[in-house]
PDB file of C-alpha atoms in Angstrom:
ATOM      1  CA  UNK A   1     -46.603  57.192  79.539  1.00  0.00           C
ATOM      2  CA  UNK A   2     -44.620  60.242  78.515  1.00  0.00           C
ATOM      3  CA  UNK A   3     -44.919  61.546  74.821  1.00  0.00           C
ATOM      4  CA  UNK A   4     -41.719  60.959  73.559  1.00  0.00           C
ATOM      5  CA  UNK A   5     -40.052  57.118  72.536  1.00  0.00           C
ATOM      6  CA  UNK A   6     -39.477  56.098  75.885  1.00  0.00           C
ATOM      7  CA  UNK A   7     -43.297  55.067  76.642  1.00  0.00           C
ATOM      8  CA  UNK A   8     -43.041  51.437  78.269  1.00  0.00           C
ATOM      9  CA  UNK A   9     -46.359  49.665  78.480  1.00  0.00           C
ATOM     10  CA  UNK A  10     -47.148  48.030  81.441  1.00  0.00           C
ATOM     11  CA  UNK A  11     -45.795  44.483  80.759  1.00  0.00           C
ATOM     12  CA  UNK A  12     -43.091  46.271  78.180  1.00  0.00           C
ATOM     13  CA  UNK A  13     -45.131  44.850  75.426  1.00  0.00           C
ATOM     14  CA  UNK A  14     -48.938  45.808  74.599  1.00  0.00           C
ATOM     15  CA  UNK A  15     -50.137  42.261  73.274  1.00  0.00           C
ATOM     16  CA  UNK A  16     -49.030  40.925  77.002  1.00  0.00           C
ATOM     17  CA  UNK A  17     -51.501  43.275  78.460  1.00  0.00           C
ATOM     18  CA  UNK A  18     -54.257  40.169  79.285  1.00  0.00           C
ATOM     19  CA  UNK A  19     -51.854  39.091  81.574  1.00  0.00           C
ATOM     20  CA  UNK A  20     -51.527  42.098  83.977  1.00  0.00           C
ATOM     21  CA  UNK A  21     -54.024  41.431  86.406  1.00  0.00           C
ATOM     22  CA  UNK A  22     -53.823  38.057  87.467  1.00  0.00           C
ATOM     23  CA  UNK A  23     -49.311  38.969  87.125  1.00  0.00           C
ATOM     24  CA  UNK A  24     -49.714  42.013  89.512  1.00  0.00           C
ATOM     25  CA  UNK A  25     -52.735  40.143  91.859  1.00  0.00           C
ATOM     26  CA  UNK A  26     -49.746  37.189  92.243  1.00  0.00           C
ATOM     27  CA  UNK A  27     -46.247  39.065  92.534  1.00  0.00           C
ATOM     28  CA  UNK A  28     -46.745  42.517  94.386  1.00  0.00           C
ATOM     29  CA  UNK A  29     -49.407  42.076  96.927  1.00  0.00           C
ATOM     30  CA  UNK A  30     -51.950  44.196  95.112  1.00  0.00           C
ATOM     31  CA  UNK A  31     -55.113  44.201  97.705  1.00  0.00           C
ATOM     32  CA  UNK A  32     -52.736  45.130 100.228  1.00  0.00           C
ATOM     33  CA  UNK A  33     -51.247  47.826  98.318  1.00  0.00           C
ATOM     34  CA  UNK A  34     -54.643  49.465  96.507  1.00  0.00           C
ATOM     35  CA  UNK A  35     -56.082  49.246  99.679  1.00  0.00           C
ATOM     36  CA  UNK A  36     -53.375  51.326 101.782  1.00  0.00           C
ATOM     37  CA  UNK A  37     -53.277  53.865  98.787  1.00  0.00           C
ATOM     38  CA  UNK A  38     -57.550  54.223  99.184  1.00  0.00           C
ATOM     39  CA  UNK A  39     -56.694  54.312 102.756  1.00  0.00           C
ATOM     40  CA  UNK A  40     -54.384  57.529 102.567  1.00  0.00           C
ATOM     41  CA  UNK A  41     -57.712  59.158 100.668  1.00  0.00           C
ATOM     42  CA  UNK A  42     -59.913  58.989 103.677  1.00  0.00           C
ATOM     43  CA  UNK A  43     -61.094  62.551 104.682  1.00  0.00           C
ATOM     44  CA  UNK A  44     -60.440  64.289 101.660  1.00  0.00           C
ATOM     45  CA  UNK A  45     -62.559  65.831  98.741  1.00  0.00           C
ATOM     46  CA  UNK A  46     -63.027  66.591  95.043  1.00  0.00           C
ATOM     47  CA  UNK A  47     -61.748  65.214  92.032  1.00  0.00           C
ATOM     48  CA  UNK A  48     -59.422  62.435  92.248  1.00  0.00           C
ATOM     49  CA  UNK A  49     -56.650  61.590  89.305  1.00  0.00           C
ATOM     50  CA  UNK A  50     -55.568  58.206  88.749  1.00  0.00           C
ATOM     51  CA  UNK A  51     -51.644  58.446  87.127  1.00  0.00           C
ATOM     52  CA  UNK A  52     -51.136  55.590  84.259  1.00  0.00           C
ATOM     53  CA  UNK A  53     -54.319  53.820  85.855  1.00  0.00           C
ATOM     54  CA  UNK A  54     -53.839  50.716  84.101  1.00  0.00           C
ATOM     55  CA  UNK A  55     -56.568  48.503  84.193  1.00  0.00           C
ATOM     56  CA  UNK A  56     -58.369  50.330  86.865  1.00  0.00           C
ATOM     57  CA  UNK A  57     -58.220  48.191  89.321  1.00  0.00           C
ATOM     58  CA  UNK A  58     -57.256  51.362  92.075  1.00  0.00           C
ATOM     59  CA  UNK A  59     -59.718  53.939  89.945  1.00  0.00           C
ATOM     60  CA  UNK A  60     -62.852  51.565  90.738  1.00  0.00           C
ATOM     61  CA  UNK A  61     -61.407  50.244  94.370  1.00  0.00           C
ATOM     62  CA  UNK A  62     -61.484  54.450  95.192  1.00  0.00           C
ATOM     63  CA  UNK A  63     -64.768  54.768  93.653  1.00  0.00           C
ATOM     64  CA  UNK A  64     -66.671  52.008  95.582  1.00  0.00           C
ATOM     65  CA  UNK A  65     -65.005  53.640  98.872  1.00  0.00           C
ATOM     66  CA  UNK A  66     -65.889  57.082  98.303  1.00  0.00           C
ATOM     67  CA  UNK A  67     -68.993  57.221  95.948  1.00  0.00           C
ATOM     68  CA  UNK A  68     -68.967  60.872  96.619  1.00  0.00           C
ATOM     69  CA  UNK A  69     -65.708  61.874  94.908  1.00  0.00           C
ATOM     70  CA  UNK A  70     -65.045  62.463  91.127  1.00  0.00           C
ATOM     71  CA  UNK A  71     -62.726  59.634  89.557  1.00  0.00           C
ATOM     72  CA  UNK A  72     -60.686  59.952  86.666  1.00  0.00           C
ATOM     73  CA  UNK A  73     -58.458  58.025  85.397  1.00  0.00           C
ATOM     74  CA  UNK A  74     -55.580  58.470  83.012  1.00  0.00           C
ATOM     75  CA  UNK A  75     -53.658  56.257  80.514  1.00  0.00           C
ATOM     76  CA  UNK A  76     -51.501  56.040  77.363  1.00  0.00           C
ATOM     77  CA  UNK A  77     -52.253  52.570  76.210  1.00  0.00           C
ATOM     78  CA  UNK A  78     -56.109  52.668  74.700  1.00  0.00           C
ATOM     79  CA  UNK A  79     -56.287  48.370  75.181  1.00  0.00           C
ATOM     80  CA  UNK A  80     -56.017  49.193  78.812  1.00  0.00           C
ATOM     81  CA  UNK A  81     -58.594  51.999  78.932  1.00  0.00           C
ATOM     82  CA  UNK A  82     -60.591  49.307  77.333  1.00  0.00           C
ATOM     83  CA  UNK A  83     -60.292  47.123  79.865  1.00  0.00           C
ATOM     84  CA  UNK A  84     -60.365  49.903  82.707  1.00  0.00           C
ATOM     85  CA  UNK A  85     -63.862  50.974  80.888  1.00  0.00           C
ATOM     86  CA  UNK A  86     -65.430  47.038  81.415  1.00  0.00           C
ATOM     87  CA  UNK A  87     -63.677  46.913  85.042  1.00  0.00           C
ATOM     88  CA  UNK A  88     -65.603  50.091  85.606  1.00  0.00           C
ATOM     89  CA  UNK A  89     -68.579  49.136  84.207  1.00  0.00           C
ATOM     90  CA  UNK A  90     -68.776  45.594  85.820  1.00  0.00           C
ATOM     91  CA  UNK A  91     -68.693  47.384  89.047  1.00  0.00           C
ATOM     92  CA  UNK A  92     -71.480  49.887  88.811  1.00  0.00           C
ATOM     93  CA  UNK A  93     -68.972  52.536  89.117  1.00  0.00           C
ATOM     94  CA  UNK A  94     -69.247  55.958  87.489  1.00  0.00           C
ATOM     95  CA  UNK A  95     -65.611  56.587  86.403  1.00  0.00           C
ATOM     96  CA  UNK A  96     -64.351  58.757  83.500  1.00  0.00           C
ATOM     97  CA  UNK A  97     -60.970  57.382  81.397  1.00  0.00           C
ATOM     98  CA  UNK A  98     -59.523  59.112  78.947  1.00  0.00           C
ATOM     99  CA  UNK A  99     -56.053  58.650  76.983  1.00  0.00           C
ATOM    100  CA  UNK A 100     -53.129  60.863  77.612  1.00  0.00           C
ATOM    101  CA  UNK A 101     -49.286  61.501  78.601  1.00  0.00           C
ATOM    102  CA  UNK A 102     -47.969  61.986  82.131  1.00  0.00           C
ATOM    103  CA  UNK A 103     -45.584  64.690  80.917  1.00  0.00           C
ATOM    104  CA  UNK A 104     -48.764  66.983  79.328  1.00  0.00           C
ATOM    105  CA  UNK A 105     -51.927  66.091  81.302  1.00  0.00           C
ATOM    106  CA  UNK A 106     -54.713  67.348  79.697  1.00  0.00           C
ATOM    107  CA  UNK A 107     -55.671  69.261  82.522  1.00  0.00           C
ATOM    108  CA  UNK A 108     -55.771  72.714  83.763  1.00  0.00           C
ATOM    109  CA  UNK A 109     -53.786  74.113  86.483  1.00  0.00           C
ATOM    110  CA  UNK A 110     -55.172  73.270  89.791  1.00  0.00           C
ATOM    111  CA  UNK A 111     -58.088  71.783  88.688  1.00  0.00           C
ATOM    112  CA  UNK A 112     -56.979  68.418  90.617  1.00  0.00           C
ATOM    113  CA  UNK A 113     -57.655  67.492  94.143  1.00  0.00           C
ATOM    114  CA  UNK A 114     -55.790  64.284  94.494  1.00  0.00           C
ATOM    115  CA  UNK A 115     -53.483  62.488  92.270  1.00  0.00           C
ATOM    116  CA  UNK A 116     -53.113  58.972  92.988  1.00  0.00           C
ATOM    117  CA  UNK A 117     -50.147  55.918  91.202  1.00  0.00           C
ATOM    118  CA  UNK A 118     -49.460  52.698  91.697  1.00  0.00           C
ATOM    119  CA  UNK A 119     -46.306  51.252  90.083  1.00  0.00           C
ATOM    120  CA  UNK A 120     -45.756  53.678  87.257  1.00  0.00           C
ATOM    121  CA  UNK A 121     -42.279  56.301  87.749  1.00  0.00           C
ATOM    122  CA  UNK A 122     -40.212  53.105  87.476  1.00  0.00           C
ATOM    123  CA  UNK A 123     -40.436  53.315  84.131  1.00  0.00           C
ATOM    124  CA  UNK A 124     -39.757  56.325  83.290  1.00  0.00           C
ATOM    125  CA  UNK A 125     -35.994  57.846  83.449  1.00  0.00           C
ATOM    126  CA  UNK A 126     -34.972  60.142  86.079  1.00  0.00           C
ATOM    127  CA  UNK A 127     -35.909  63.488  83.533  1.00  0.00           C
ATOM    128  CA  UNK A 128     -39.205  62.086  82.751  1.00  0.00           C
ATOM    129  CA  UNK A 129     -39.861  61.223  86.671  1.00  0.00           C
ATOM    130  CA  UNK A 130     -39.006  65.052  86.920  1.00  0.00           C
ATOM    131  CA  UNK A 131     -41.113  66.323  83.983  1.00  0.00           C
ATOM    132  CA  UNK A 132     -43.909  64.668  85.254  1.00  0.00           C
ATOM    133  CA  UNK A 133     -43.745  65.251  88.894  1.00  0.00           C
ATOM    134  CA  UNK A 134     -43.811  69.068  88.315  1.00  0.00           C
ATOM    135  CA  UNK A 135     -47.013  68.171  85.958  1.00  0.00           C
ATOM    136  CA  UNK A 136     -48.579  66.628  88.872  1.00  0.00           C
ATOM    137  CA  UNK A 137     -47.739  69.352  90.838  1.00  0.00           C
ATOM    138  CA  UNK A 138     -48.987  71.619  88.282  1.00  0.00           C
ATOM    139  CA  UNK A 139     -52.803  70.679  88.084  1.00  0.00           C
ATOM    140  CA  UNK A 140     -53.048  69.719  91.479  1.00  0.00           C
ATOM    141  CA  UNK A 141     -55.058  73.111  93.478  1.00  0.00           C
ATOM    142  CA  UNK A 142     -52.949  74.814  96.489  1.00  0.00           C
ATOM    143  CA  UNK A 143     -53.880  71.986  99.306  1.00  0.00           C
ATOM    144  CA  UNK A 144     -53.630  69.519  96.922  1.00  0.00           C
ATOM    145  CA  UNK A 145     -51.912  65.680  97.658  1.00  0.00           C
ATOM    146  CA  UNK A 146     -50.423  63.120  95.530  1.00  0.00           C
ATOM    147  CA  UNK A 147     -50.541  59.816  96.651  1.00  0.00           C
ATOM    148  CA  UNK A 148     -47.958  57.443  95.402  1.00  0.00           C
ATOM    149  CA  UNK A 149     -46.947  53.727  95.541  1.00  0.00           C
ATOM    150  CA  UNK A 150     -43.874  52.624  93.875  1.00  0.00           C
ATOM    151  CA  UNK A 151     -40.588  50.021  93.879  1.00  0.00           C
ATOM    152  CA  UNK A 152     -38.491  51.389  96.570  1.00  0.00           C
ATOM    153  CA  UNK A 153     -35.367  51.136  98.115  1.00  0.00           C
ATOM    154  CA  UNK A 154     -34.569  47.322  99.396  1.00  0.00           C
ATOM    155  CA  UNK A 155     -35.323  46.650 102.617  1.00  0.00           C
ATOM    156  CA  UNK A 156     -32.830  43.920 102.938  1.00  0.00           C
ATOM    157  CA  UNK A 157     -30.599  41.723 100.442  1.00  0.00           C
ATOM    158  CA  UNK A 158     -33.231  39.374  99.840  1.00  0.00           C
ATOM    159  CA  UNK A 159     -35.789  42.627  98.820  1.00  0.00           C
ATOM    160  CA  UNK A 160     -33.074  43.776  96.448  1.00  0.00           C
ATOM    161  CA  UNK A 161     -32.345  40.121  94.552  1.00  0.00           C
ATOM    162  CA  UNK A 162     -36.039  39.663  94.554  1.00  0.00           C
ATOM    163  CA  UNK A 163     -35.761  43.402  92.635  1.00  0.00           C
ATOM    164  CA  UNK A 164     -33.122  42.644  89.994  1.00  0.00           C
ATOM    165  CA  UNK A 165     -35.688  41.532  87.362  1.00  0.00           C
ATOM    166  CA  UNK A 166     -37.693  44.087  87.570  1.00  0.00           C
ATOM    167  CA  UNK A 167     -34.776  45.804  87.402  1.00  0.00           C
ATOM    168  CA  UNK A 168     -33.487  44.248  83.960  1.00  0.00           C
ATOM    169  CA  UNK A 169     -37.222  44.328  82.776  1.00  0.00           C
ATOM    170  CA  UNK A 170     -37.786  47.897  83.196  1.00  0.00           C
ATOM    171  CA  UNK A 171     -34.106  49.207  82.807  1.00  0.00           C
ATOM    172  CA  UNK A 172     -31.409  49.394  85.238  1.00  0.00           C
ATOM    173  CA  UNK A 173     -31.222  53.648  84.642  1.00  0.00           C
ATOM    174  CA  UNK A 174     -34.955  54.193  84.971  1.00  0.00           C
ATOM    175  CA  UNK A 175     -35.142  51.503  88.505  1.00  0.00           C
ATOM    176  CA  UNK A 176     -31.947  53.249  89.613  1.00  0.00           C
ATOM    177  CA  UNK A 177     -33.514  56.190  91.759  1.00  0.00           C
ATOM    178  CA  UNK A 178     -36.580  53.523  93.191  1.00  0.00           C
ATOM    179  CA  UNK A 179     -33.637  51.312  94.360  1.00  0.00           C
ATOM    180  CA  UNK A 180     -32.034  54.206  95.982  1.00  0.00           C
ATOM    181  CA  UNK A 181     -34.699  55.302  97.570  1.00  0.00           C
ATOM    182  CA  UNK A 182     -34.646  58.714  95.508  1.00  0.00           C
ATOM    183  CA  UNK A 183     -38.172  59.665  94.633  1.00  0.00           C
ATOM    184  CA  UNK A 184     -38.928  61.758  97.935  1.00  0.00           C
ATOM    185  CA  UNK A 185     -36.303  63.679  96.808  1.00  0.00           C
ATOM    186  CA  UNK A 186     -37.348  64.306  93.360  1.00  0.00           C
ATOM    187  CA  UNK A 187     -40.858  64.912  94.112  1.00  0.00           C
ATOM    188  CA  UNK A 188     -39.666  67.593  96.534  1.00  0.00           C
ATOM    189  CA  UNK A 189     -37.659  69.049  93.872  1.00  0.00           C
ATOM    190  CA  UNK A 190     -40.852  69.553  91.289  1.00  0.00           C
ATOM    191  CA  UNK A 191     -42.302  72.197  94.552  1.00  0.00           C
ATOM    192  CA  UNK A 192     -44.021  69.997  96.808  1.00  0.00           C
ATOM    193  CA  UNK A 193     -43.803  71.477 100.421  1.00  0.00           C
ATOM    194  CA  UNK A 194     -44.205  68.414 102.260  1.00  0.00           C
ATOM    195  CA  UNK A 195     -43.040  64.578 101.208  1.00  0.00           C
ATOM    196  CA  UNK A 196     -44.156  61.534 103.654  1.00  0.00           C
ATOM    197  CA  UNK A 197     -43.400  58.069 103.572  1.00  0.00           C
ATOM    198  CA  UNK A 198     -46.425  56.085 104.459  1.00  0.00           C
ATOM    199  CA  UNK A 199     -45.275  52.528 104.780  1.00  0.00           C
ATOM    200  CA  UNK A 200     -43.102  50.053 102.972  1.00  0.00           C
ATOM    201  CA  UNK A 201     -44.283  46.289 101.528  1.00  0.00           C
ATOM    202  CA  UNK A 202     -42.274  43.369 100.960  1.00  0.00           C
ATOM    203  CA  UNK A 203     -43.764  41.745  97.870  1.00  0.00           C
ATOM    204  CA  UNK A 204     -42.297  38.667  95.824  1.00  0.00           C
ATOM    205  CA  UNK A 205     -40.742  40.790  93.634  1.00  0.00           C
ATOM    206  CA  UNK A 206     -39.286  43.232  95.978  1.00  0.00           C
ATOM    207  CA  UNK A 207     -39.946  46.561  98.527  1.00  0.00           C
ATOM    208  CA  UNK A 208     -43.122  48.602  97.419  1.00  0.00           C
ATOM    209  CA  UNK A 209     -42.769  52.036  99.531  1.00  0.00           C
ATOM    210  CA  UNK A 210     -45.938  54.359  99.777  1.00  0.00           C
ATOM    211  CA  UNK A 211     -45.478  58.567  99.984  1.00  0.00           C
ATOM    212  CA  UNK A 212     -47.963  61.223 100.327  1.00  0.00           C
ATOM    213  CA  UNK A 213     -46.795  64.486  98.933  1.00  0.00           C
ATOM    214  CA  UNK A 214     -48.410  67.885 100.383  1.00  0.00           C
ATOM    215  CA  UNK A 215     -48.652  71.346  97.547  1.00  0.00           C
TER     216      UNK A 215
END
């Protein structure tokens, strides 16, 4: 979801799309996740971002928990807007989607409370996990958090065989930082004061680590 040739869609291939709910529901524990990233929300306020939100399954699961904040989400593949749109609207939820890239968000600076992602920055190489990290950072306001769930370093052998596809699926250049546990680091370095880890997950398909990242 950057704007060069590098965009990836969510399964690689767009006509594969159908299948990314019931494929994510079955191989990376995605209640558990969502529902630790919705967790990490509690207390705050405003207008919350969701980063390459898919098929919206986090953007409505945010919404039904906190009616009172504004929820966006964000993608570059218009089928899965589509299908974010009918999640949305199946649930009674009153969520805004538009198209757009994670390297230019069409957003103004600090105009952004919270910026949520689930299982996005693996693929995208380590300049585009930059670029867009210090776009997040960008049109997020001065106490502003980003919220993030993503492949992360192995927590055993087993964790990092169970990886290895994902790994030849999504490239072994643009895993490499997840698998060495690199992306505190890197958000750090696009001017975030304050980078936590929140948890780790072992899923089927490998370690799913959780960060909240302070302006």
């Amino acid at each position: 979801m950057t704007a060069d040739k590098s965009y990836v869609h969510a399964l690689r291939f767009q006509q594969l799309n159908w299948l990314y709910d019931p494929i994510v529901q079955l191989t990376t524990r995605e209640k558990t996740v969502k529902a630790r990233l919705a967790n990490a929300i509690s207390g705050h306020t405003g207008r919350v971002l969701d980063l390459a939100c898919g098929s919206g399954t986090l953007a409505v699961l945010i919404k039904q928990r906190y009616p009172q904040l504004t929820v966006q989400g964000i993608d570059g593949d218009l089928d899965m807007l589509g299908r974010a749109e009918r999640k949305a609207a199946k649930a009674g939820s009153d969520i805004s989607f538009q198209q757009g890239m994670a390297d230019a968000l069409p957003f103004g600076d600090g105009s952004v409370d919270i910026v949520v992602s689930s299982l996005f920055f693996h693929h995208l190489s380590r300049a585009d996990k930059r670029l867009v990290f210090r776009e997040i950072r960008r049109v997020l306001t001065p106490t502003g958090v980003l919220i993030l769930a993503d492949w992360g370093r192995p927590q055993n052998f087993l964790m990092r065989a169970l990886f290895f596809p994902i790994r030849l699926l999504d490239g072994l250049a643009n895993t490499r930082d997840n698998v060495q546990g690199k992306l505190p680091t890197l958000i750090s370095e696009a001017g975030f004061a304050r980078v936590v880890a929140i948890g780790d997950i072992a899923t089927p398909l490998g370690t799913i680590s959780l960060f909240r990242a302070s302006c």
